[in-house]
């Protein structure tokens, strides 16, 4: 069940153009939710005091809202957001580099080569002949 009212439904209710079930639904929502009751009262007040149509008033309100949003979102206000975003990106990259260097690097190292057995027993070589020098 749709428990939300649109502006067009409120206008149709006020003008009496809704069918019985739709009218009942709108009246039930008006009784349950004070926001919709206030919206209907505001719509009636706008139409009583308005020199322009409702569509023009909505357009004027929308334009004023957009001007106010653009006036408050200047470069001076957006600068800290840019700094915070850049700092967060740098810290994230630094954390990832530390993770890869210190936690994944030991797993990637190749196993050391098997040691080559060293011969501890050398084969006997004949000694060179001893030459006797004459003693003169």
Short mmCIF file of C-alpha atoms in Angstrom, two decimals:
data_model
loop_
_atom_site.label_atom_id
_atom_site.label_comp_id
_atom_site.label_asym_id
_atom_site.label_seq_id
_atom_site.Cartn_x
_atom_site.Cartn_y
_atom_site.Cartn_z
CA UNK A 1 0.00 0.00 0.00
CA UNK A 2 1.32 3.41 -0.96
CA UNK A 3 1.37 5.64 2.14
CA UNK A 4 2.71 8.76 0.47
CA UNK A 5 0.86 11.65 -1.09
CA UNK A 6 2.00 13.71 -4.02
CA UNK A 7 1.35 17.35 -4.63
CA UNK A 8 -0.98 16.46 -7.51
CA UNK A 9 -3.03 14.18 -5.25
CA UNK A 10 -3.42 16.98 -2.70
CA UNK A 11 -4.55 19.40 -5.41
CA UNK A 12 -7.01 16.84 -6.80
CA UNK A 13 -8.38 16.21 -3.29
CA UNK A 14 -8.81 19.91 -2.69
CA UNK A 15 -10.57 20.33 -6.04
CA UNK A 16 -12.82 17.31 -5.35
CA UNK A 17 -11.67 15.31 -8.40
CA UNK A 18 -10.81 12.06 -6.58
CA UNK A 19 -12.88 8.87 -6.61
CA UNK A 20 -14.33 7.45 -3.40
CA UNK A 21 -11.48 5.03 -2.58
CA UNK A 22 -8.77 7.55 -3.46
CA UNK A 23 -10.54 10.24 -1.41
CA UNK A 24 -10.77 7.85 1.54
CA UNK A 25 -7.05 7.03 1.25
CA UNK A 26 -6.10 10.74 1.20
CA UNK A 27 -8.35 11.52 4.17
CA UNK A 28 -6.88 8.60 6.14
CA UNK A 29 -3.33 9.85 5.44
CA UNK A 30 -4.31 13.40 6.37
CA UNK A 31 -5.60 12.15 9.74
CA UNK A 32 -2.60 9.87 10.41
CA UNK A 33 0.22 12.18 9.35
CA UNK A 34 0.20 15.83 10.51
CA UNK A 35 2.76 16.69 7.81
CA UNK A 36 0.18 16.08 5.07
CA UNK A 37 -2.46 18.06 7.00
CA UNK A 38 -0.06 20.99 7.24
CA UNK A 39 0.77 20.64 3.54
CA UNK A 40 -2.91 20.81 2.62
CA UNK A 41 -3.42 23.85 4.87
CA UNK A 42 -0.40 25.53 3.29
CA UNK A 43 -1.69 24.76 -0.20
CA UNK A 44 -5.04 26.34 0.65
CA UNK A 45 -3.33 29.39 2.13
CA UNK A 46 -1.12 29.76 -0.93
CA UNK A 47 -4.10 29.66 -3.25
CA UNK A 48 -6.06 32.21 -1.22
CA UNK A 49 -3.27 34.79 -1.07
CA UNK A 50 -1.57 34.06 -4.37
CA UNK A 51 -1.55 36.45 -7.27
CA UNK A 52 0.28 33.87 -9.40
CA UNK A 53 -0.44 30.22 -10.08
CA UNK A 54 0.85 27.40 -7.93
CA UNK A 55 3.19 26.20 -10.68
CA UNK A 56 4.83 29.62 -10.87
CA UNK A 57 5.20 29.71 -7.09
CA UNK A 58 6.83 26.26 -7.11
CA UNK A 59 9.19 27.37 -9.87
CA UNK A 60 10.14 30.48 -7.89
CA UNK A 61 10.76 28.40 -4.76
CA UNK A 62 12.86 25.90 -6.70
CA UNK A 63 14.94 28.70 -8.27
CA UNK A 64 15.50 30.34 -4.88
CA UNK A 65 16.59 27.00 -3.43
CA UNK A 66 19.07 26.40 -6.26
CA UNK A 67 20.52 29.90 -5.86
CA UNK A 68 20.95 29.34 -2.14
CA UNK A 69 22.66 25.98 -2.69
CA UNK A 70 25.07 27.40 -5.27
CA UNK A 71 25.85 30.40 -3.09
CA UNK A 72 26.81 28.21 -0.14
CA UNK A 73 28.93 25.75 -2.17
CA UNK A 74 31.87 27.98 -3.02
CA UNK A 75 35.49 26.93 -3.54
CA UNK A 76 36.52 28.11 -0.10
CA UNK A 77 34.05 25.75 1.51
CA UNK A 78 34.89 22.79 -0.75
CA UNK A 79 38.67 23.06 -0.18
CA UNK A 80 38.78 21.07 3.09
CA UNK A 81 36.77 18.30 1.43
CA UNK A 82 39.41 18.05 -1.31
CA UNK A 83 42.21 17.93 1.25
CA UNK A 84 40.46 15.26 3.30
CA UNK A 85 39.81 13.12 0.23
CA UNK A 86 43.42 13.34 -0.94
CA UNK A 87 44.75 12.56 2.53
CA UNK A 88 42.50 9.53 2.82
CA UNK A 89 43.64 8.24 -0.57
CA UNK A 90 47.33 8.65 0.33
CA UNK A 91 46.87 6.92 3.68
CA UNK A 92 45.04 4.06 1.97
CA UNK A 93 47.84 3.58 -0.57
CA UNK A 94 50.46 3.72 2.19
CA UNK A 95 48.59 1.10 4.23
CA UNK A 96 48.33 -1.17 1.20
CA UNK A 97 52.06 -0.80 0.46
CA UNK A 98 52.97 -1.68 4.06
CA UNK A 99 50.65 -4.68 3.92
CA UNK A 100 52.17 -5.98 0.70
CA UNK A 101 55.76 -5.38 1.80
CA UNK A 102 55.61 -6.78 5.31
CA UNK A 103 52.84 -9.36 5.24
CA UNK A 104 52.85 -10.79 1.75
CA UNK A 105 56.58 -10.54 0.95
CA UNK A 106 57.72 -13.44 3.22
CA UNK A 107 55.30 -15.79 1.50
CA UNK A 108 56.60 -14.90 -1.94
CA UNK A 109 60.29 -15.53 -1.22
CA UNK A 110 61.65 -18.60 -2.99
CA UNK A 111 62.86 -21.47 -0.92
CA UNK A 112 66.62 -21.47 -0.44
CA UNK A 113 68.54 -23.90 -2.64
CA UNK A 114 69.47 -27.22 -1.15
CA UNK A 115 72.98 -27.18 0.26
CA UNK A 116 75.60 -28.99 -1.77
CA UNK A 117 77.30 -31.67 0.32
CA UNK A 118 80.89 -30.76 1.05
CA UNK A 119 83.41 -33.55 0.88
CA UNK A 120 85.02 -33.88 4.22
CA UNK A 121 87.38 -36.61 3.11
CA UNK A 122 89.80 -35.56 0.46
CA UNK A 123 91.43 -38.23 -1.67
CA UNK A 124 95.06 -38.79 -0.83
CA UNK A 125 97.47 -37.26 -3.26
CA UNK A 126 101.04 -38.41 -3.53
CA UNK A 127 103.54 -36.05 -1.99
CA UNK A 128 106.03 -34.41 -4.31
CA UNK A 129 109.44 -36.03 -4.35
CA UNK A 130 111.95 -34.68 -1.90
CA UNK A 131 115.06 -33.40 -3.56
CA UNK A 132 118.20 -33.44 -1.51
CA UNK A 133 120.53 -30.60 -2.09
CA UNK A 134 124.16 -31.28 -1.82
CA UNK A 135 125.80 -29.79 1.19
CA UNK A 136 129.08 -28.38 0.05
#
